[in-house]
Short mmCIF file of C-alpha atoms and ligand atoms in Angstrom, two decimals:
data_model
loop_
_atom_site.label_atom_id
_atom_site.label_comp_id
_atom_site.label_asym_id
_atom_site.label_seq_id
_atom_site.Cartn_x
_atom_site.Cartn_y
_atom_site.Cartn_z
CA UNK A 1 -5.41 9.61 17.47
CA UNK A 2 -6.87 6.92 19.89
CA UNK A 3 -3.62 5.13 20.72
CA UNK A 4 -1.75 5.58 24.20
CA UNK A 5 0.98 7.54 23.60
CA UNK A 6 4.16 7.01 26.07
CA UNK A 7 6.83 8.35 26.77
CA UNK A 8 10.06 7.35 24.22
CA UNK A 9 12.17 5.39 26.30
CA UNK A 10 13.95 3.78 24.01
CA UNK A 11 15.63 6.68 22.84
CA UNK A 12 17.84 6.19 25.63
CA UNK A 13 19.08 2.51 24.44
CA UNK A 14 20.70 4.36 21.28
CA UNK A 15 24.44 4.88 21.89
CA UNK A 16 24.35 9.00 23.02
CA UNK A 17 25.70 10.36 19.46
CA UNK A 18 22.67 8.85 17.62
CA UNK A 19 20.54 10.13 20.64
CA UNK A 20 21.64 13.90 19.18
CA UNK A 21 21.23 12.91 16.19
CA UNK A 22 17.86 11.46 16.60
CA UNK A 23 16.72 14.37 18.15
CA UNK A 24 18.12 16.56 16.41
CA UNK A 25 16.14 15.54 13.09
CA UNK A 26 13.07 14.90 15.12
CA UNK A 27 13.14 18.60 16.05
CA UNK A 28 13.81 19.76 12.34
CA UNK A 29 10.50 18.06 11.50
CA UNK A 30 8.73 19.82 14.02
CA UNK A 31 9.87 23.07 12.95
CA UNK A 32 8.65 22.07 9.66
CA UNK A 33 5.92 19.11 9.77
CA UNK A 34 4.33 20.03 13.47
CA UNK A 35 4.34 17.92 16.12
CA UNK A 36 3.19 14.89 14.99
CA UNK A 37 4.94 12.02 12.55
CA UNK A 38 2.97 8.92 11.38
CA UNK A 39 4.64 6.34 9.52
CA UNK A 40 3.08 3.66 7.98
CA UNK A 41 5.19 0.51 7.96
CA UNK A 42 4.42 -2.41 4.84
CA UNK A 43 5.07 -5.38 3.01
CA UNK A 44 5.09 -9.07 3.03
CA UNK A 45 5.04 -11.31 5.53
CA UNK A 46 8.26 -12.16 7.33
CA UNK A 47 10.56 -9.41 5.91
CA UNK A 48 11.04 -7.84 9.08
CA UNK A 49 8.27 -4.94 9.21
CA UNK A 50 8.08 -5.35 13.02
CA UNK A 51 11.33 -5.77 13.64
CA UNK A 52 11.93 -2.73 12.06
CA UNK A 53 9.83 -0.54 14.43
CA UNK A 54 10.80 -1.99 17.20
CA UNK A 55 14.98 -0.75 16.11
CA UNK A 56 12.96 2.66 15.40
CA UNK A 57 11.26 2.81 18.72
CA UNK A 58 14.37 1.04 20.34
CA UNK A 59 12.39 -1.43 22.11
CA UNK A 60 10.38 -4.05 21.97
CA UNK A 61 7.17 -2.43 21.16
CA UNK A 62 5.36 -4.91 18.88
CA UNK A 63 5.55 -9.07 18.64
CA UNK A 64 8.08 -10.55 16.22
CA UNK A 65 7.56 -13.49 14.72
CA UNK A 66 9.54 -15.82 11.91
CA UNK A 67 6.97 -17.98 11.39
CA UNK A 68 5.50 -15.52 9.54
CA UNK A 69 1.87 -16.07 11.43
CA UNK A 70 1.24 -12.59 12.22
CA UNK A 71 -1.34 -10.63 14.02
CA UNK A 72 -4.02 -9.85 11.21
CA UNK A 73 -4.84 -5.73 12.56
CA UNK A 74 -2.51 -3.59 12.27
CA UNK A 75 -1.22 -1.57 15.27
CA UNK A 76 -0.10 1.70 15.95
CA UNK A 77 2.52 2.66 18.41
CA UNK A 78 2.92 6.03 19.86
CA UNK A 79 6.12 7.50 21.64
CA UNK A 80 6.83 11.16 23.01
CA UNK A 81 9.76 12.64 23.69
CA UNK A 82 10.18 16.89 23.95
CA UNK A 83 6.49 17.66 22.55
CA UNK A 84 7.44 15.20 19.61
CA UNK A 85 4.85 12.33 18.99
CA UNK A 86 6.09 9.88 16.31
CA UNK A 87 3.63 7.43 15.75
CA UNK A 88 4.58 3.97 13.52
CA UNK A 89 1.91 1.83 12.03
CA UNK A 90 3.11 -2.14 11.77
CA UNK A 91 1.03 -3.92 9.23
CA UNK A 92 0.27 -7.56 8.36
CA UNK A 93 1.63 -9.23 5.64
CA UNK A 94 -0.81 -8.25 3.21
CA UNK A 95 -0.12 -11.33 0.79
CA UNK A 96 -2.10 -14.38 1.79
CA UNK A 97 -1.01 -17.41 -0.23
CA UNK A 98 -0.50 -16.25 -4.08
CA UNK A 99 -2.44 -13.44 -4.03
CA UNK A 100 -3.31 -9.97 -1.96
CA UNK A 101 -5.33 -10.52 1.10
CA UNK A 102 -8.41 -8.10 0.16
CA UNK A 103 -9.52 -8.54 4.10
CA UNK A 104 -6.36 -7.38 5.44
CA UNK A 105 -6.27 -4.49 3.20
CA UNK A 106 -9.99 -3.39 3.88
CA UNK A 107 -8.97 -3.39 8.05
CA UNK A 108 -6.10 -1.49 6.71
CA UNK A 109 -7.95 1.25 5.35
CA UNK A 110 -10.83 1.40 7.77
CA UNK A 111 -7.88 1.30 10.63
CA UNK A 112 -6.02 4.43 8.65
CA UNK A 113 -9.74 6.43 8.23
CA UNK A 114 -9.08 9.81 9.03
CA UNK A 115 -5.15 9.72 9.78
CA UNK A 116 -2.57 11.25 8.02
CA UNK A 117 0.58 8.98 6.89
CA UNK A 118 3.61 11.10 6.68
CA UNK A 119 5.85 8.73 5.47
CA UNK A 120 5.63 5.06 4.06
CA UNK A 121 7.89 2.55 5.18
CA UNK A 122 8.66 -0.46 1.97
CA UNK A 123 9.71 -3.15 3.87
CA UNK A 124 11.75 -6.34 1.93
CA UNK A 125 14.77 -8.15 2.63
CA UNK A 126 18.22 -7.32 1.17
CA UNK A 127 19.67 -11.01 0.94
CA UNK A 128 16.58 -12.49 -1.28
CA UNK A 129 17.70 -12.50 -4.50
CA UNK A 130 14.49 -12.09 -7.10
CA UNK A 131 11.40 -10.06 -6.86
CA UNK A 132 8.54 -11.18 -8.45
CA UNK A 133 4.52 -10.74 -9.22
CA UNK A 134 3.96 -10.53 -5.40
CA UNK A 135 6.01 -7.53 -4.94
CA UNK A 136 4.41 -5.78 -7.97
CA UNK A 137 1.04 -6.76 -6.43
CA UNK A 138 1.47 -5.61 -2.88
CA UNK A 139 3.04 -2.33 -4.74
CA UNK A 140 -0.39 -1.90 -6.83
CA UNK A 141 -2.84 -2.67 -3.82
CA UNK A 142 -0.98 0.18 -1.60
CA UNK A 143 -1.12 2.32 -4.71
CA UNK A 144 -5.12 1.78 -5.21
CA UNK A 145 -5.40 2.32 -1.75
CA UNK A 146 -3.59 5.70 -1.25
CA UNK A 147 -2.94 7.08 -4.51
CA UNK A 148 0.47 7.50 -6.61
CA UNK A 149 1.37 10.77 -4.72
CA UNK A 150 2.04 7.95 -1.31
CA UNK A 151 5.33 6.96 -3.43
CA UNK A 152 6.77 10.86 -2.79
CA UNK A 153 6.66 9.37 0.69
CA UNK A 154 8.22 6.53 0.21
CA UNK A 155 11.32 4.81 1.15
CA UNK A 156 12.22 1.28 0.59
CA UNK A 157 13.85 -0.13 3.95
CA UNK A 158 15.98 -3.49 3.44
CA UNK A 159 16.36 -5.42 6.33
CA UNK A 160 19.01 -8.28 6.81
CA UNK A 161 21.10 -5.86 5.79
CA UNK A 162 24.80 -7.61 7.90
CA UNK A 163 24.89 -9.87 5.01
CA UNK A 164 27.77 -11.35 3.28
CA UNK A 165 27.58 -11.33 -0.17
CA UNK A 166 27.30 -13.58 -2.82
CA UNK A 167 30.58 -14.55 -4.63
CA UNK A 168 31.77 -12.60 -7.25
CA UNK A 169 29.48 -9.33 -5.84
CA UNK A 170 31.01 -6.44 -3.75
CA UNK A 171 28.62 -5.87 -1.07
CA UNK A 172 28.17 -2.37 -2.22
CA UNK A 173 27.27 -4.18 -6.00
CA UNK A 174 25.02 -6.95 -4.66
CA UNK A 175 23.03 -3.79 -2.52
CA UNK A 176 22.60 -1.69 -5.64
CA UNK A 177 21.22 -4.89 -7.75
CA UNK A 178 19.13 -5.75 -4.82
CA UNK A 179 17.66 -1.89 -4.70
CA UNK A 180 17.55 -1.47 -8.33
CA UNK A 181 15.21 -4.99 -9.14
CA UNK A 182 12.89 -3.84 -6.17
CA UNK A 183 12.70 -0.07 -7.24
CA UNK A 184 11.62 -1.40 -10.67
CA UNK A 185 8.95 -3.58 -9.48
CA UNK A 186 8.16 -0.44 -7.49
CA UNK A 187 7.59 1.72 -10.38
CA UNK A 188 5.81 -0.84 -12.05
CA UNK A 189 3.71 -1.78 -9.72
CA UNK A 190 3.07 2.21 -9.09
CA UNK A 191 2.37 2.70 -12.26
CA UNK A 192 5.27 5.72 -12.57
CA UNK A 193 6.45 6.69 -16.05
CA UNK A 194 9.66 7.33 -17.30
CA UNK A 195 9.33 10.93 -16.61
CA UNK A 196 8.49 10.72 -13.02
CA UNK A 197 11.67 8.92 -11.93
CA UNK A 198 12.83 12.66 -10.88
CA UNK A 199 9.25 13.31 -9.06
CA UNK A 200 9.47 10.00 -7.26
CA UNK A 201 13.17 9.35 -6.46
CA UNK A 202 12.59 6.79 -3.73
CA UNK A 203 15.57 6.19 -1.53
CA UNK A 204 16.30 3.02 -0.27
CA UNK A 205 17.83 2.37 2.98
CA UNK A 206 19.44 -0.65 4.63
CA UNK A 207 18.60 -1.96 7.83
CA UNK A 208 20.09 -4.71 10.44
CA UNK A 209 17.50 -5.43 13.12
CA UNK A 210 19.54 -8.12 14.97
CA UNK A 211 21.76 -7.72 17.71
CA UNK A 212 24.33 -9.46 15.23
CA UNK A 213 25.18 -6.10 13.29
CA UNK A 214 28.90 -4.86 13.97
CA UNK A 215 29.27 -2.28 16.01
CA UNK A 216 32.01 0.27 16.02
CA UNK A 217 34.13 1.67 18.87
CA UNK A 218 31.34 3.88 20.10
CA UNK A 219 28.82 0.94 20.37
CA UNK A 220 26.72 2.46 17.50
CA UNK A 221 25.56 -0.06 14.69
CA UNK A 222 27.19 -0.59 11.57
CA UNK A 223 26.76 -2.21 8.44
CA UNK A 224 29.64 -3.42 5.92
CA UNK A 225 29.22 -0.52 4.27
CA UNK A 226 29.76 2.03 6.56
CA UNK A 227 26.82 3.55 7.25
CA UNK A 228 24.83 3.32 10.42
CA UNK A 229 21.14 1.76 10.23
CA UNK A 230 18.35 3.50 12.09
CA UNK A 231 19.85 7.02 12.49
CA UNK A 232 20.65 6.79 8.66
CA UNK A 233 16.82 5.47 8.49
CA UNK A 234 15.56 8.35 10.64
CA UNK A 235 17.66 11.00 8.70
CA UNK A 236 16.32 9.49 5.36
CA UNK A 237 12.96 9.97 6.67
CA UNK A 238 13.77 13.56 7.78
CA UNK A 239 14.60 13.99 3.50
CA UNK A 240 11.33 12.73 2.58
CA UNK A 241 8.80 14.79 5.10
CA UNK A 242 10.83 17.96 3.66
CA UNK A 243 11.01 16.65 0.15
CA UNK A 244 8.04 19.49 -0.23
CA UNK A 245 5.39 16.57 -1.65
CA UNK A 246 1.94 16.14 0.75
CA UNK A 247 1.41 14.01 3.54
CA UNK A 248 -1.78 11.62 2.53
CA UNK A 249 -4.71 12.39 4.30
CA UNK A 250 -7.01 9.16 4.64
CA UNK A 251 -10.50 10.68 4.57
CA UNK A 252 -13.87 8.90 3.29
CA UNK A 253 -13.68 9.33 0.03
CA UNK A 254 -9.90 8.03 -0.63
CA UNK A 255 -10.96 4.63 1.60
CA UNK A 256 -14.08 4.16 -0.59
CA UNK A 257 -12.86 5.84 -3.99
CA UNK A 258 -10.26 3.51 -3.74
CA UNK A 259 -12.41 0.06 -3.43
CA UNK A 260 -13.29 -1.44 -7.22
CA UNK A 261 -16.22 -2.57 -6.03
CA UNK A 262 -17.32 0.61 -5.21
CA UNK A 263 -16.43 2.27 -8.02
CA UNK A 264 -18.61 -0.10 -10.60
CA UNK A 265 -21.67 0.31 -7.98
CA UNK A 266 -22.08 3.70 -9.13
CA UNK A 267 -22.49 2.59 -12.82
CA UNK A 268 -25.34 0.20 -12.20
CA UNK A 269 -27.55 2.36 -12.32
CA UNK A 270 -26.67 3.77 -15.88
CA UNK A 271 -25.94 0.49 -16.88
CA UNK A 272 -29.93 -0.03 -16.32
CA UNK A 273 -30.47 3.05 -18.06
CA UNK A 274 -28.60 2.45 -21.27
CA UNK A 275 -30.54 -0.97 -21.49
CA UNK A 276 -33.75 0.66 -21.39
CA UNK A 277 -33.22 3.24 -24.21
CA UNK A 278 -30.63 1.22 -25.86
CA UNK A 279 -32.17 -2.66 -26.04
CA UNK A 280 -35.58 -2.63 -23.57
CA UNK A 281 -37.05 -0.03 -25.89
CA UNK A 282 -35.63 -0.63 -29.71
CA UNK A 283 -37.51 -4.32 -29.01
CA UNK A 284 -41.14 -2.72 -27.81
CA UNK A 285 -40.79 -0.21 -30.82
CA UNK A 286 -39.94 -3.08 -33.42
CA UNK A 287 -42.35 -5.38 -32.10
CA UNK A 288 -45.14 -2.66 -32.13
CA UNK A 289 -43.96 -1.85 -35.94
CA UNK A 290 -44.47 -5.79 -36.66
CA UNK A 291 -47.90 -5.87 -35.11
CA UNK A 292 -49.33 -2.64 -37.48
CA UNK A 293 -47.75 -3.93 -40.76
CA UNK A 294 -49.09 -7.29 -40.16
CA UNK A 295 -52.28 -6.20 -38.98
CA UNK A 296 -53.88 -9.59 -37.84
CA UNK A 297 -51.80 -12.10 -37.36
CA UNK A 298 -51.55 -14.90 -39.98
CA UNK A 299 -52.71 -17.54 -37.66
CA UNK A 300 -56.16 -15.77 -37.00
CA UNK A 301 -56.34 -15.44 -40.49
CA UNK A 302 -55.90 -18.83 -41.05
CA UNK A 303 -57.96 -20.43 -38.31
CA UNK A 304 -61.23 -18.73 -38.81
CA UNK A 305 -59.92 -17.83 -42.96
CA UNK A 306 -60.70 -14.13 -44.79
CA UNK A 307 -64.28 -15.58 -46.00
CA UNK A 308 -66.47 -13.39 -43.84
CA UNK A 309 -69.77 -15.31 -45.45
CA UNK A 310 -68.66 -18.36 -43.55
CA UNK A 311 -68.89 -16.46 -40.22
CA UNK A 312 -72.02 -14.99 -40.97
P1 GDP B 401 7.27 -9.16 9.73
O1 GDP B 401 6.43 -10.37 9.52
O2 GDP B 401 7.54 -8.46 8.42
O3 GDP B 401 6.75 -8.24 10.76
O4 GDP B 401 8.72 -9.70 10.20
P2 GDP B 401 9.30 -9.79 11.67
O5 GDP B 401 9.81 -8.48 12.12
O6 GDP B 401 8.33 -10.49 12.56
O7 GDP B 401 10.59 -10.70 11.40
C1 GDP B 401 10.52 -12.02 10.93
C2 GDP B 401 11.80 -12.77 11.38
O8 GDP B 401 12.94 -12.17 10.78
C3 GDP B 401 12.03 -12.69 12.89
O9 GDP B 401 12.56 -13.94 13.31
C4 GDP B 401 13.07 -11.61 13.05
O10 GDP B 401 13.88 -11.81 14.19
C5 GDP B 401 13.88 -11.76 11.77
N1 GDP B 401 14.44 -10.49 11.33
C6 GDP B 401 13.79 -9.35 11.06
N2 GDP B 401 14.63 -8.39 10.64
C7 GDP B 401 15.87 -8.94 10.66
C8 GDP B 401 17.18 -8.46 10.33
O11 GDP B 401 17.39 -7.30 9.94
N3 GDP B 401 18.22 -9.34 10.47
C9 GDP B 401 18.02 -10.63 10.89
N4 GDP B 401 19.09 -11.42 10.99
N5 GDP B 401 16.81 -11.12 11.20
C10 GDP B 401 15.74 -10.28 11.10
MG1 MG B 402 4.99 -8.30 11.89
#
């Protein structure tokens, strides 16, 4: 891969049990996965997809922004750290007003040509409190792009995650209604069946980027439930890469299989072909039949009549 890869630094800003920890998983998926990790990081705009690699990477490794104006390429950073590469792809937003940007996904794909994504990265917020046609759209774009089998990588990561919670809602309720409406739209939008909820169990995990998150009396991160964000997020990832489902390989023919456009070129020309045996060539043979039944046609017979002694 083209990107400079540097040495993980940030590893170091992680309070030293999550450091173990970190590496710890990091060298289970070598034993298993090689050398090499590539996540792919998306979602909408402004849910916190960059914020979310830079807790990853532990520093600040890509440009945040809530404005939600972000960079339109997407960018890969690289990190080492004991023969372990972990690359993360951040993404634009890929909506643009109502609808998916078809731009931003096409860089997408062209920037993801020949790469392998190891894991995918479903970034939302925890405190928003509907999902809608958007979410179901940006689901059905990645799918087109990268096939069903990317949801076996999955994991939906939901940022904002120090929240307090609405009245009336444990915090532990409001986060399983929050996970269960976007899982939904998920499998909708993925087009999985009833019968592959057990094939694609996609975990959700919750996130707190800012430096607001509680932490405990080793100065590690937690959130009002308990659990710590990123070394819970790393270990989650650890679960999918040795769920035993395939990495996604982006070659040629996914990029260009996957375009519509594309697809319906290929039928032009049989579309051509089924007009000229199917319409082109019905007309030629009925208008041929009407010419020898008719023989000559009325109007000759009228204009210069059937009399032959009159043209002699
Ligand atoms: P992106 O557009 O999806 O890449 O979102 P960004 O990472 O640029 O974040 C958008 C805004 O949300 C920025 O102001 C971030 O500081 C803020 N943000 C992102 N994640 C969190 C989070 O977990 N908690 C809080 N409080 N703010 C966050
Ligand atoms: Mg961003």
């Amino acid at each position: 891969m083209a990107s400079l890869i540097r040495e993980w630094v940030g590893i170091n800003t992680f309070a030293s049990a999550t450091q173990t920890k970190l590496l710890e998983l990091l060298g289970k998926i070598k034993q298993e996965n090689g050398n090499t990790l590539t996540i792919l990081v998306v979602g909408k705009g402004g849910v916190g997809k960059s914020s979310t690699v830079n807790s990853i990477i532990g520093e600040r490794a890509v440009s945040v922004n809530p404005f939600q104006s972000e960079a339109t390429r997407p960018f890969m950073v690289s990190r080492a750290s004991a023969g372990f590469t972990l690359n993360i792809i951040d993404t634009p937003g890929l909506i643009e007003g109502e609808y998916i940007n078809d731009r931003t996904l096409e860089i997408l794909k062209r920037f993801l040509l020949n790469k392998t994504i190891d894991v995918l990265l479903y970034v939302d917020r925890l405190d928003a409190y509907r999902v809608d046609n958007l979410d179901r759209q940006v689901v059905k774009a990645i799918t087109e792009c990268f096939g069903k089998g990317i949801w076996n990588r999955a994991l939906v990561v939901l940022t904002h995650a120090q929240l307090s919670p609405p009245d009336g809602f444990s915090y532990k309720d409001f986060c399983s209604k929050r996970s269960g409406a976007l899982l939904k739209v998920v499998r909708l939008g993925a087009g999985l069946e009833k019968h592959d909820k057990q094939e694609f169990a996609i975990p959700v995990v919750l996130v707190e980027n800012s430096e607001r998150c509680n932490k405990n009396e080793t100065d590690k991160k937690v959130l009002p439930d308990g659990t710590a964000g990123i070394p819970h997020l790393v270990k989650t990832i650890t679960d999918v890469v040795l769920n035993g489902s395939k990495s996604i390989l982006v070659d040629k023919k996914l990029v260009e299989g996957s375009n519509p456009n594309e697809r319906w070129k290929l039928l032009i020309p049989l579309i051509f072909a089924f007009q000229y045996f199917f319409v082109v060539k019905p007309i030629e043979r009925a208008i041929k039949n009407d010419i020898a039944k008719e023989g000559r046609a009325s109007w000759y017979k009228k204009d210069y009549g059937c009399d032959q002694s009159r043209l002699s």
